[in-house]
């Protein structure tokens, strides 16, 4: 839930080993951040901390949280556990 840039999000995916669940490349993360920003699911803010290039830090919007919950509901209904 903490704001982060696309590079940090890619690191987060790697650290949490989320690639085992969902195959996603670093370029796809950058593209998805821009797409979700355009869909008002993420709010982006340009920041510059040092002499490094400006970065866009993204935060999840209320609409983004709602969209996430809808996706989780949709995909959880498709799970067919075999015991």
JSON list of N, CA and C in Angstrom, two decimals:
[
{"chain": "A", "resi": 1, "resn": "UNK", "atom": "N", "xyz": [0.82, -1.20, 0.00]},
{"chain": "A", "resi": 1, "resn": "UNK", "atom": "CA", "xyz": [0.00, 0.00, 0.00]},
{"chain": "A", "resi": 1, "resn": "UNK", "atom": "C", "xyz": [0.86, 1.26, 0.00]},
{"chain": "A", "resi": 2, "resn": "UNK", "atom": "N", "xyz": [2.17, 1.11, 0.14]},
{"chain": "A", "resi": 2, "resn": "UNK", "atom": "CA", "xyz": [3.04, 2.28, 0.15]},
{"chain": "A", "resi": 2, "resn": "UNK", "atom": "C", "xyz": [3.28, 2.77, -1.26]},
{"chain": "A", "resi": 3, "resn": "UNK", "atom": "N", "xyz": [3.35, 4.09, -1.46]},
{"chain": "A", "resi": 3, "resn": "UNK", "atom": "CA", "xyz": [3.66, 4.62, -2.78]},
{"chain": "A", "resi": 3, "resn": "UNK", "atom": "C", "xyz": [5.04, 4.16, -3.23]},
{"chain": "A", "resi": 4, "resn": "UNK", "atom": "N", "xyz": [5.19, 3.85, -4.52]},
{"chain": "A", "resi": 4, "resn": "UNK", "atom": "CA", "xyz": [6.49, 3.44, -5.05]},
{"chain": "A", "resi": 4, "resn": "UNK", "atom": "C", "xyz": [6.53, 3.67, -6.55]},
{"chain": "A", "resi": 5, "resn": "UNK", "atom": "N", "xyz": [7.74, 3.76, -7.07]},
{"chain": "A", "resi": 5, "resn": "UNK", "atom": "CA", "xyz": [7.89, 3.91, -8.51]},
{"chain": "A", "resi": 5, "resn": "UNK", "atom": "C", "xyz": [7.91, 2.52, -9.16]},
{"chain": "A", "resi": 6, "resn": "UNK", "atom": "N", "xyz": [7.87, 2.50, -10.48]},
{"chain": "A", "resi": 6, "resn": "UNK", "atom": "CA", "xyz": [7.79, 1.22, -11.20]},
{"chain": "A", "resi": 6, "resn": "UNK", "atom": "C", "xyz": [9.02, 0.36, -10.95]},
{"chain": "A", "resi": 7, "resn": "UNK", "atom": "N", "xyz": [10.19, 0.99, -10.84]},
{"chain": "A", "resi": 7, "resn": "UNK", "atom": "CA", "xyz": [11.42, 0.23, -10.57]},
{"chain": "A", "resi": 7, "resn": "UNK", "atom": "C", "xyz": [11.32, -0.46, -9.21]},
{"chain": "A", "resi": 8, "resn": "UNK", "atom": "N", "xyz": [10.86, 0.26, -8.20]},
{"chain": "A", "resi": 8, "resn": "UNK", "atom": "CA", "xyz": [10.71, -0.32, -6.86]},
{"chain": "A", "resi": 8, "resn": "UNK", "atom": "C", "xyz": [9.64, -1.41, -6.86]},
{"chain": "A", "resi": 9, "resn": "UNK", "atom": "N", "xyz": [8.58, -1.22, -7.63]},
{"chain": "A", "resi": 9, "resn": "UNK", "atom": "CA", "xyz": [7.54, -2.25, -7.74]},
{"chain": "A", "resi": 9, "resn": "UNK", "atom": "C", "xyz": [8.09, -3.53, -8.35]},
{"chain": "A", "resi": 10, "resn": "UNK", "atom": "N", "xyz": [8.94, -3.39, -9.36]},
{"chain": "A", "resi": 10, "resn": "UNK", "atom": "CA", "xyz": [9.57, -4.57, -9.97]},
{"chain": "A", "resi": 10, "resn": "UNK", "atom": "C", "xyz": [10.46, -5.28, -8.95]},
{"chain": "A", "resi": 11, "resn": "UNK", "atom": "N", "xyz": [11.19, -4.52, -8.13]},
{"chain": "A", "resi": 11, "resn": "UNK", "atom": "CA", "xyz": [12.00, -5.12, -7.07]},
{"chain": "A", "resi": 11, "resn": "UNK", "atom": "C", "xyz": [11.11, -5.86, -6.07]},
{"chain": "A", "resi": 12, "resn": "UNK", "atom": "N", "xyz": [10.00, -5.26, -5.73]},
{"chain": "A", "resi": 12, "resn": "UNK", "atom": "CA", "xyz": [9.05, -5.86, -4.78]},
{"chain": "A", "resi": 12, "resn": "UNK", "atom": "C", "xyz": [8.55, -7.20, -5.32]},
{"chain": "A", "resi": 13, "resn": "UNK", "atom": "N", "xyz": [8.22, -7.24, -6.60]},
{"chain": "A", "resi": 13, "resn": "UNK", "atom": "CA", "xyz": [7.76, -8.49, -7.23]},
{"chain": "A", "resi": 13, "resn": "UNK", "atom": "C", "xyz": [8.86, -9.55, -7.13]},
{"chain": "A", "resi": 14, "resn": "UNK", "atom": "N", "xyz": [10.10, -9.16, -7.39]},
{"chain": "A", "resi": 14, "resn": "UNK", "atom": "CA", "xyz": [11.23, -10.10, -7.30]},
{"chain": "A", "resi": 14, "resn": "UNK", "atom": "C", "xyz": [11.45, -10.56, -5.86]},
{"chain": "A", "resi": 15, "resn": "UNK", "atom": "N", "xyz": [11.46, -9.63, -4.91]},
{"chain": "A", "resi": 15, "resn": "UNK", "atom": "CA", "xyz": [11.71, -9.96, -3.51]},
{"chain": "A", "resi": 15, "resn": "UNK", "atom": "C", "xyz": [10.67, -10.92, -2.95]},
{"chain": "A", "resi": 16, "resn": "UNK", "atom": "N", "xyz": [9.43, -10.73, -3.33]},
{"chain": "A", "resi": 16, "resn": "UNK", "atom": "CA", "xyz": [8.32, -11.55, -2.82]},
{"chain": "A", "resi": 16, "resn": "UNK", "atom": "C", "xyz": [8.12, -12.81, -3.65]},
{"chain": "A", "resi": 17, "resn": "UNK", "atom": "N", "xyz": [8.97, -12.96, -4.69]},
{"chain": "A", "resi": 17, "resn": "UNK", "atom": "CA", "xyz": [8.89, -14.12, -5.58]},
{"chain": "A", "resi": 17, "resn": "UNK", "atom": "C", "xyz": [7.49, -14.29, -6.17]},
{"chain": "A", "resi": 18, "resn": "UNK", "atom": "N", "xyz": [6.88, -13.15, -6.50]},
{"chain": "A", "resi": 18, "resn": "UNK", "atom": "CA", "xyz": [5.53, -13.18, -7.08]},
{"chain": "A", "resi": 18, "resn": "UNK", "atom": "C", "xyz": [5.52, -13.71, -8.50]},
{"chain": "A", "resi": 19, "resn": "UNK", "atom": "N", "xyz": [6.70, -13.75, -9.13]},
{"chain": "A", "resi": 19, "resn": "UNK", "atom": "CA", "xyz": [6.80, -14.30, -10.47]},
{"chain": "A", "resi": 19, "resn": "UNK", "atom": "C", "xyz": [6.42, -15.76, -10.54]},
{"chain": "A", "resi": 20, "resn": "UNK", "atom": "N", "xyz": [6.44, -16.44, -9.39]},
{"chain": "A", "resi": 20, "resn": "UNK", "atom": "CA", "xyz": [6.00, -17.84, -9.39]},
{"chain": "A", "resi": 20, "resn": "UNK", "atom": "C", "xyz": [4.50, -17.94, -9.57]},
{"chain": "A", "resi": 21, "resn": "UNK", "atom": "N", "xyz": [3.78, -16.90, -9.17]},
{"chain": "A", "resi": 21, "resn": "UNK", "atom": "CA", "xyz": [2.32, -16.90, -9.29]},
{"chain": "A", "resi": 21, "resn": "UNK", "atom": "C", "xyz": [1.85, -16.29, -10.60]},
{"chain": "A", "resi": 22, "resn": "UNK", "atom": "N", "xyz": [2.50, -15.20, -10.98]},
{"chain": "A", "resi": 22, "resn": "UNK", "atom": "CA", "xyz": [2.10, -14.46, -12.16]},
{"chain": "A", "resi": 22, "resn": "UNK", "atom": "C", "xyz": [3.35, -14.11, -12.95]},
{"chain": "A", "resi": 23, "resn": "UNK", "atom": "N", "xyz": [3.40, -14.50, -14.20]},
{"chain": "A", "resi": 23, "resn": "UNK", "atom": "CA", "xyz": [4.54, -14.19, -15.05]},
{"chain": "A", "resi": 23, "resn": "UNK", "atom": "C", "xyz": [4.41, -12.74, -15.50]},
{"chain": "A", "resi": 24, "resn": "UNK", "atom": "N", "xyz": [5.35, -11.89, -15.05]},
{"chain": "A", "resi": 24, "resn": "UNK", "atom": "CA", "xyz": [5.32, -10.49, -15.43]},
{"chain": "A", "resi": 24, "resn": "UNK", "atom": "C", "xyz": [6.74, -9.98, -15.57]},
{"chain": "A", "resi": 25, "resn": "UNK", "atom": "N", "xyz": [7.01, -9.34, -16.68]},
{"chain": "A", "resi": 25, "resn": "UNK", "atom": "CA", "xyz": [8.35, -8.81, -16.94]},
{"chain": "A", "resi": 25, "resn": "UNK", "atom": "C", "xyz": [8.45, -7.38, -16.41]},
{"chain": "A", "resi": 26, "resn": "UNK", "atom": "N", "xyz": [9.67, -6.91, -16.27]},
{"chain": "A", "resi": 26, "resn": "UNK", "atom": "CA", "xyz": [9.88, -5.52, -15.83]},
{"chain": "A", "resi": 26, "resn": "UNK", "atom": "C", "xyz": [9.24, -4.53, -16.80]},
{"chain": "A", "resi": 27, "resn": "UNK", "atom": "N", "xyz": [9.44, -4.69, -18.13]},
{"chain": "A", "resi": 27, "resn": "UNK", "atom": "CA", "xyz": [8.76, -3.76, -19.04]},
{"chain": "A", "resi": 27, "resn": "UNK", "atom": "C", "xyz": [7.24, -3.78, -18.88]},
{"chain": "A", "resi": 28, "resn": "UNK", "atom": "N", "xyz": [6.67, -4.94, -18.60]},
{"chain": "A", "resi": 28, "resn": "UNK", "atom": "CA", "xyz": [5.23, -5.04, -18.41]},
{"chain": "A", "resi": 28, "resn": "UNK", "atom": "C", "xyz": [4.79, -4.28, -17.17]},
{"chain": "A", "resi": 29, "resn": "UNK", "atom": "N", "xyz": [5.62, -4.27, -16.14]},
{"chain": "A", "resi": 29, "resn": "UNK", "atom": "CA", "xyz": [5.30, -3.53, -14.91]},
{"chain": "A", "resi": 29, "resn": "UNK", "atom": "C", "xyz": [5.24, -2.04, -15.23]},
{"chain": "A", "resi": 30, "resn": "UNK", "atom": "N", "xyz": [6.23, -1.53, -15.95]},
{"chain": "A", "resi": 30, "resn": "UNK", "atom": "CA", "xyz": [6.24, -0.10, -16.32]},
{"chain": "A", "resi": 30, "resn": "UNK", "atom": "C", "xyz": [5.01, 0.24, -17.16]},
{"chain": "A", "resi": 31, "resn": "UNK", "atom": "N", "xyz": [4.71, -0.60, -18.14]},
{"chain": "A", "resi": 31, "resn": "UNK", "atom": "CA", "xyz": [3.57, -0.35, -19.02]},
{"chain": "A", "resi": 31, "resn": "UNK", "atom": "C", "xyz": [2.25, -0.42, -18.23]},
{"chain": "A", "resi": 32, "resn": "UNK", "atom": "N", "xyz": [2.15, -1.37, -17.31]},
{"chain": "A", "resi": 32, "resn": "UNK", "atom": "CA", "xyz": [0.94, -1.51, -16.51]},
{"chain": "A", "resi": 32, "resn": "UNK", "atom": "C", "xyz": [0.74, -0.31, -15.59]},
{"chain": "A", "resi": 33, "resn": "UNK", "atom": "N", "xyz": [1.83, 0.21, -15.04]},
{"chain": "A", "resi": 33, "resn": "UNK", "atom": "CA", "xyz": [1.71, 1.41, -14.19]},
{"chain": "A", "resi": 33, "resn": "UNK", "atom": "C", "xyz": [1.14, 2.58, -14.99]},
{"chain": "A", "resi": 34, "resn": "UNK", "atom": "N", "xyz": [1.64, 2.78, -16.20]},
{"chain": "A", "resi": 34, "resn": "UNK", "atom": "CA", "xyz": [1.11, 3.86, -17.04]},
{"chain": "A", "resi": 34, "resn": "UNK", "atom": "C", "xyz": [-0.35, 3.62, -17.40]},
{"chain": "A", "resi": 35, "resn": "UNK", "atom": "N", "xyz": [-0.68, 2.37, -17.74]},
{"chain": "A", "resi": 35, "resn": "UNK", "atom": "CA", "xyz": [-2.06, 2.04, -18.12]},
{"chain": "A", "resi": 35, "resn": "UNK", "atom": "C", "xyz": [-3.01, 2.23, -16.94]},
{"chain": "A", "resi": 36, "resn": "UNK", "atom": "N", "xyz": [-2.61, 1.74, -15.76]},
{"chain": "A", "resi": 36, "resn": "UNK", "atom": "CA", "xyz": [-3.46, 1.88, -14.59]},
{"chain": "A", "resi": 36, "resn": "UNK", "atom": "C", "xyz": [-3.57, 3.33, -14.13]},
{"chain": "A", "resi": 37, "resn": "UNK", "atom": "N", "xyz": [-2.54, 4.11, -14.39]},
{"chain": "A", "resi": 37, "resn": "UNK", "atom": "CA", "xyz": [-2.61, 5.54, -14.13]},
{"chain": "A", "resi": 37, "resn": "UNK", "atom": "C", "xyz": [-3.64, 6.20, -15.03]},
{"chain": "A", "resi": 38, "resn": "UNK", "atom": "N", "xyz": [-3.64, 5.83, -16.30]},
{"chain": "A", "resi": 38, "resn": "UNK", "atom": "CA", "xyz": [-4.61, 6.37, -17.25]},
{"chain": "A", "resi": 38, "resn": "UNK", "atom": "C", "xyz": [-6.03, 5.97, -16.89]},
{"chain": "A", "resi": 39, "resn": "UNK", "atom": "N", "xyz": [-6.19, 4.82, -16.25]},
{"chain": "A", "resi": 39, "resn": "UNK", "atom": "CA", "xyz": [-7.51, 4.32, -15.85]},
{"chain": "A", "resi": 39, "resn": "UNK", "atom": "C", "xyz": [-7.91, 4.82, -14.46]},
{"chain": "A", "resi": 40, "resn": "UNK", "atom": "N", "xyz": [-7.13, 5.73, -13.88]},
{"chain": "A", "resi": 40, "resn": "UNK", "atom": "CA", "xyz": [-7.39, 6.29, -12.55]},
{"chain": "A", "resi": 40, "resn": "UNK", "atom": "C", "xyz": [-7.35, 5.25, -11.43]},
{"chain": "A", "resi": 41, "resn": "UNK", "atom": "N", "xyz": [-6.68, 4.13, -11.68]},
{"chain": "A", "resi": 41, "resn": "UNK", "atom": "CA", "xyz": [-6.48, 3.13, -10.62]},
{"chain": "A", "resi": 41, "resn": "UNK", "atom": "C", "xyz": [-5.22, 3.44, -9.82]},
{"chain": "A", "resi": 42, "resn": "UNK", "atom": "N", "xyz": [-4.30, 4.19, -10.44]},
{"chain": "A", "resi": 42, "resn": "UNK", "atom": "CA", "xyz": [-3.09, 4.65, -9.78]},
{"chain": "A", "resi": 42, "resn": "UNK", "atom": "C", "xyz": [-2.99, 6.16, -9.97]},
{"chain": "A", "resi": 43, "resn": "UNK", "atom": "N", "xyz": [-2.47, 6.83, -8.95]},
{"chain": "A", "resi": 43, "resn": "UNK", "atom": "CA", "xyz": [-2.18, 8.26, -9.07]},
{"chain": "A", "resi": 43, "resn": "UNK", "atom": "C", "xyz": [-0.67, 8.39, -9.10]},
{"chain": "A", "resi": 44, "resn": "UNK", "atom": "N", "xyz": [-0.15, 9.06, -10.12]},
{"chain": "A", "resi": 44, "resn": "UNK", "atom": "CA", "xyz": [1.29, 9.23, -10.26]},
{"chain": "A", "resi": 44, "resn": "UNK", "atom": "C", "xyz": [1.72, 10.64, -9.91]},
{"chain": "A", "resi": 45, "resn": "UNK", "atom": "N", "xyz": [2.86, 10.73, -9.23]},
{"chain": "A", "resi": 45, "resn": "UNK", "atom": "CA", "xyz": [3.41, 12.04, -8.88]},
{"chain": "A", "resi": 45, "resn": "UNK", "atom": "C", "xyz": [4.89, 12.04, -9.24]},
{"chain": "A", "resi": 46, "resn": "UNK", "atom": "N", "xyz": [5.30, 13.00, -10.05]},
{"chain": "A", "resi": 46, "resn": "UNK", "atom": "CA", "xyz": [6.70, 13.10, -10.45]},
{"chain": "A", "resi": 46, "resn": "UNK", "atom": "C", "xyz": [7.52, 13.66, -9.29]},
{"chain": "A", "resi": 47, "resn": "UNK", "atom": "N", "xyz": [8.62, 12.98, -8.96]},
{"chain": "A", "resi": 47, "resn": "UNK", "atom": "CA", "xyz": [9.50, 13.43, -7.87]},
{"chain": "A", "resi": 47, "resn": "UNK", "atom": "C", "xyz": [10.95, 13.37, -8.33]},
{"chain": "A", "resi": 48, "resn": "UNK", "atom": "N", "xyz": [11.76, 14.23, -7.73]},
{"chain": "A", "resi": 48, "resn": "UNK", "atom": "CA", "xyz": [13.19, 14.23, -8.00]},
{"chain": "A", "resi": 48, "resn": "UNK", "atom": "C", "xyz": [13.87, 14.39, -6.64]},
{"chain": "A", "resi": 49, "resn": "UNK", "atom": "N", "xyz": [14.61, 13.36, -6.23]},
{"chain": "A", "resi": 49, "resn": "UNK", "atom": "CA", "xyz": [15.27, 13.38, -4.93]},
{"chain": "A", "resi": 49, "resn": "UNK", "atom": "C", "xyz": [16.71, 13.85, -5.01]},
{"chain": "A", "resi": 50, "resn": "UNK", "atom": "N", "xyz": [17.37, 13.57, -6.11]},
{"chain": "A", "resi": 50, "resn": "UNK", "atom": "CA", "xyz": [18.78, 13.92, -6.27]},
{"chain": "A", "resi": 50, "resn": "UNK", "atom": "C", "xyz": [18.97, 14.44, -7.68]},
{"chain": "A", "resi": 51, "resn": "UNK", "atom": "N", "xyz": [20.17, 14.37, -8.16]},
{"chain": "A", "resi": 51, "resn": "UNK", "atom": "CA", "xyz": [20.43, 14.78, -9.54]},
{"chain": "A", "resi": 51, "resn": "UNK", "atom": "C", "xyz": [20.04, 13.69, -10.53]},
{"chain": "A", "resi": 52, "resn": "UNK", "atom": "N", "xyz": [19.52, 12.58, -10.03]},
{"chain": "A", "resi": 52, "resn": "UNK", "atom": "CA", "xyz": [19.04, 11.50, -10.89]},
{"chain": "A", "resi": 52, "resn": "UNK", "atom": "C", "xyz": [17.80, 11.97, -11.65]},
{"chain": "A", "resi": 53, "resn": "UNK", "atom": "N", "xyz": [17.46, 11.30, -12.73]},
{"chain": "A", "resi": 53, "resn": "UNK", "atom": "CA", "xyz": [16.26, 11.68, -13.47]},
{"chain": "A", "resi": 53, "resn": "UNK", "atom": "C", "xyz": [15.01, 11.62, -12.60]},
{"chain": "A", "resi": 54, "resn": "UNK", "atom": "N", "xyz": [14.04, 12.38, -12.98]},
{"chain": "A", "resi": 54, "resn": "UNK", "atom": "CA", "xyz": [12.76, 12.42, -12.29]},
{"chain": "A", "resi": 54, "resn": "UNK", "atom": "C", "xyz": [12.10, 11.04, -12.34]},
{"chain": "A", "resi": 55, "resn": "UNK", "atom": "N", "xyz": [11.44, 10.65, -11.26]},
{"chain": "A", "resi": 55, "resn": "UNK", "atom": "CA", "xyz": [10.72, 9.38, -11.19]},
{"chain": "A", "resi": 55, "resn": "UNK", "atom": "C", "xyz": [9.25, 9.66, -10.93]},
{"chain": "A", "resi": 56, "resn": "UNK", "atom": "N", "xyz": [8.41, 8.76, -11.38]},
{"chain": "A", "resi": 56, "resn": "UNK", "atom": "CA", "xyz": [6.99, 8.85, -11.07]},
{"chain": "A", "resi": 56, "resn": "UNK", "atom": "C", "xyz": [6.70, 7.86, -9.96]},
{"chain": "A", "resi": 57, "resn": "UNK", "atom": "N", "xyz": [6.18, 8.36, -8.85]},
{"chain": "A", "resi": 57, "resn": "UNK", "atom": "CA", "xyz": [5.81, 7.52, -7.71]},
{"chain": "A", "resi": 57, "resn": "UNK", "atom": "C", "xyz": [4.31, 7.33, -7.77]},
{"chain": "A", "resi": 58, "resn": "UNK", "atom": "N", "xyz": [3.88, 6.07, -7.72]},
{"chain": "A", "resi": 58, "resn": "UNK", "atom": "CA", "xyz": [2.47, 5.74, -7.85]},
{"chain": "A", "resi": 58, "resn": "UNK", "atom": "C", "xyz": [1.86, 5.36, -6.51]},
{"chain": "A", "resi": 59, "resn": "UNK", "atom": "N", "xyz": [0.60, 5.76, -6.33]},
{"chain": "A", "resi": 59, "resn": "UNK", "atom": "CA", "xyz": [-0.21, 5.35, -5.18]},
{"chain": "A", "resi": 59, "resn": "UNK", "atom": "C", "xyz": [-1.50, 4.75, -5.71]},
{"chain": "A", "resi": 60, "resn": "UNK", "atom": "N", "xyz": [-2.01, 3.77, -5.01]},
{"chain": "A", "resi": 60, "resn": "UNK", "atom": "CA", "xyz": [-3.28, 3.15, -5.42]},
{"chain": "A", "resi": 60, "resn": "UNK", "atom": "C", "xyz": [-4.42, 4.08, -5.01]},
{"chain": "A", "resi": 61, "resn": "UNK", "atom": "N", "xyz": [-5.31, 4.35, -5.93]},
{"chain": "A", "resi": 61, "resn": "UNK", "atom": "CA", "xyz": [-6.47, 5.20, -5.66]},
{"chain": "A", "resi": 61, "resn": "UNK", "atom": "C", "xyz": [-7.62, 4.35, -5.10]},
{"chain": "A", "resi": 62, "resn": "UNK", "atom": "N", "xyz": [-8.64, 4.99, -4.55]},
{"chain": "A", "resi": 62, "resn": "UNK", "atom": "CA", "xyz": [-9.82, 4.22, -4.14]},
{"chain": "A", "resi": 62, "resn": "UNK", "atom": "C", "xyz": [-10.42, 3.41, -5.29]},
{"chain": "A", "resi": 63, "resn": "UNK", "atom": "N", "xyz": [-10.43, 3.99, -6.50]},
{"chain": "A", "resi": 63, "resn": "UNK", "atom": "CA", "xyz": [-10.94, 3.24, -7.67]},
{"chain": "A", "resi": 63, "resn": "UNK", "atom": "C", "xyz": [-10.06, 2.04, -7.96]},
{"chain": "A", "resi": 64, "resn": "UNK", "atom": "N", "xyz": [-8.74, 2.19, -7.75]},
{"chain": "A", "resi": 64, "resn": "UNK", "atom": "CA", "xyz": [-7.82, 1.07, -7.95]},
{"chain": "A", "resi": 64, "resn": "UNK", "atom": "C", "xyz": [-8.05, -0.05, -6.96]},
{"chain": "A", "resi": 65, "resn": "UNK", "atom": "N", "xyz": [-8.31, 0.31, -5.71]},
{"chain": "A", "resi": 65, "resn": "UNK", "atom": "CA", "xyz": [-8.61, -0.71, -4.69]},
{"chain": "A", "resi": 65, "resn": "UNK", "atom": "C", "xyz": [-9.89, -1.45, -5.04]},
{"chain": "A", "resi": 66, "resn": "UNK", "atom": "N", "xyz": [-10.90, -0.71, -5.50]},
{"chain": "A", "resi": 66, "resn": "UNK", "atom": "CA", "xyz": [-12.16, -1.33, -5.89]},
{"chain": "A", "resi": 66, "resn": "UNK", "atom": "C", "xyz": [-11.96, -2.27, -7.07]},
{"chain": "A", "resi": 67, "resn": "UNK", "atom": "N", "xyz": [-11.19, -1.83, -8.04]},
{"chain": "A", "resi": 67, "resn": "UNK", "atom": "CA", "xyz": [-10.91, -2.66, -9.23]},
{"chain": "A", "resi": 67, "resn": "UNK", "atom": "C", "xyz": [-10.18, -3.94, -8.81]},
{"chain": "A", "resi": 68, "resn": "UNK", "atom": "N", "xyz": [-9.22, -3.81, -7.91]},
{"chain": "A", "resi": 68, "resn": "UNK", "atom": "CA", "xyz": [-8.48, -4.98, -7.41]},
{"chain": "A", "resi": 68, "resn": "UNK", "atom": "C", "xyz": [-9.44, -5.98, -6.75]},
{"chain": "A", "resi": 69, "resn": "UNK", "atom": "N", "xyz": [-10.32, -5.50, -5.90]},
{"chain": "A", "resi": 69, "resn": "UNK", "atom": "CA", "xyz": [-11.27, -6.39, -5.22]},
{"chain": "A", "resi": 69, "resn": "UNK", "atom": "C", "xyz": [-12.20, -7.08, -6.22]},
{"chain": "A", "resi": 70, "resn": "UNK", "atom": "N", "xyz": [-12.61, -6.35, -7.24]},
{"chain": "A", "resi": 70, "resn": "UNK", "atom": "CA", "xyz": [-13.46, -6.95, -8.28]},
{"chain": "A", "resi": 70, "resn": "UNK", "atom": "C", "xyz": [-12.71, -8.05, -9.04]},
{"chain": "A", "resi": 71, "resn": "UNK", "atom": "N", "xyz": [-11.44, -7.80, -9.34]},
{"chain": "A", "resi": 71, "resn": "UNK", "atom": "CA", "xyz": [-10.64, -8.82, -10.03]},
{"chain": "A", "resi": 71, "resn": "UNK", "atom": "C", "xyz": [-10.45, -10.05, -9.15]},
{"chain": "A", "resi": 72, "resn": "UNK", "atom": "N", "xyz": [-10.20, -9.85, -7.87]},
{"chain": "A", "resi": 72, "resn": "UNK", "atom": "CA", "xyz": [-10.01, -10.98, -6.96]},
{"chain": "A", "resi": 72, "resn": "UNK", "atom": "C", "xyz": [-11.28, -11.81, -6.86]},
{"chain": "A", "resi": 73, "resn": "UNK", "atom": "N", "xyz": [-12.41, -11.13, -6.79]},
{"chain": "A", "resi": 73, "resn": "UNK", "atom": "CA", "xyz": [-13.69, -11.85, -6.74]},
{"chain": "A", "resi": 73, "resn": "UNK", "atom": "C", "xyz": [-13.91, -12.63, -8.03]},
{"chain": "A", "resi": 74, "resn": "UNK", "atom": "N", "xyz": [-13.66, -12.00, -9.15]},
{"chain": "A", "resi": 74, "resn": "UNK", "atom": "CA", "xyz": [-13.84, -12.65, -10.45]},
{"chain": "A", "resi": 74, "resn": "UNK", "atom": "C", "xyz": [-12.98, -13.91, -10.57]},
{"chain": "A", "resi": 75, "resn": "UNK", "atom": "N", "xyz": [-11.69, -13.77, -10.27]},
{"chain": "A", "resi": 75, "resn": "UNK", "atom": "CA", "xyz": [-10.79, -14.91, -10.45]},
{"chain": "A", "resi": 75, "resn": "UNK", "atom": "C", "xyz": [-10.96, -15.97, -9.36]},
{"chain": "A", "resi": 76, "resn": "UNK", "atom": "N", "xyz": [-11.36, -15.57, -8.17]},
{"chain": "A", "resi": 76, "resn": "UNK", "atom": "CA", "xyz": [-11.56, -16.58, -7.11]},
{"chain": "A", "resi": 76, "resn": "UNK", "atom": "C", "xyz": [-12.77, -17.46, -7.41]},
{"chain": "A", "resi": 77, "resn": "UNK", "atom": "N", "xyz": [-13.70, -16.97, -8.18]},
{"chain": "A", "resi": 77, "resn": "UNK", "atom": "CA", "xyz": [-14.86, -17.78, -8.57]},
{"chain": "A", "resi": 77, "resn": "UNK", "atom": "C", "xyz": [-14.49, -18.83, -9.60]},
{"chain": "A", "resi": 78, "resn": "UNK", "atom": "N", "xyz": [-13.36, -18.65, -10.25]},
{"chain": "A", "resi": 78, "resn": "UNK", "atom": "CA", "xyz": [-12.92, -19.60, -11.27]},
{"chain": "A", "resi": 78, "resn": "UNK", "atom": "C", "xyz": [-12.04, -20.71, -10.70]},
{"chain": "A", "resi": 79, "resn": "UNK", "atom": "N", "xyz": [-11.69, -20.61, -9.44]},
{"chain": "A", "resi": 79, "resn": "UNK", "atom": "CA", "xyz": [-10.84, -21.63, -8.81]},
{"chain": "A", "resi": 79, "resn": "UNK", "atom": "C", "xyz": [-11.67, -22.87, -8.55]},
{"chain": "A", "resi": 80, "resn": "UNK", "atom": "N", "xyz": [-11.13, -24.01, -8.96]},
{"chain": "A", "resi": 80, "resn": "UNK", "atom": "CA", "xyz": [-11.81, -25.27, -8.75]},
{"chain": "A", "resi": 80, "resn": "UNK", "atom": "C", "xyz": [-10.88, -26.19, -7.95]},
{"chain": "A", "resi": 81, "resn": "UNK", "atom": "N", "xyz": [-10.94, -26.07, -6.61]},
{"chain": "A", "resi": 81, "resn": "UNK", "atom": "CA", "xyz": [-10.01, -26.87, -5.81]},
{"chain": "A", "resi": 81, "resn": "UNK", "atom": "C", "xyz": [-10.35, -28.35, -5.90]},
{"chain": "A", "resi": 82, "resn": "UNK", "atom": "N", "xyz": [-9.32, -29.13, -5.97]},
{"chain": "A", "resi": 82, "resn": "UNK", "atom": "CA", "xyz": [-9.50, -30.59, -5.94]},
{"chain": "A", "resi": 82, "resn": "UNK", "atom": "C", "xyz": [-8.86, -31.10, -4.66]},
{"chain": "A", "resi": 83, "resn": "UNK", "atom": "N", "xyz": [-9.65, -31.67, -3.85]},
{"chain": "A", "resi": 83, "resn": "UNK", "atom": "CA", "xyz": [-9.17, -32.18, -2.56]},
{"chain": "A", "resi": 83, "resn": "UNK", "atom": "C", "xyz": [-8.95, -33.66, -2.61]}
]
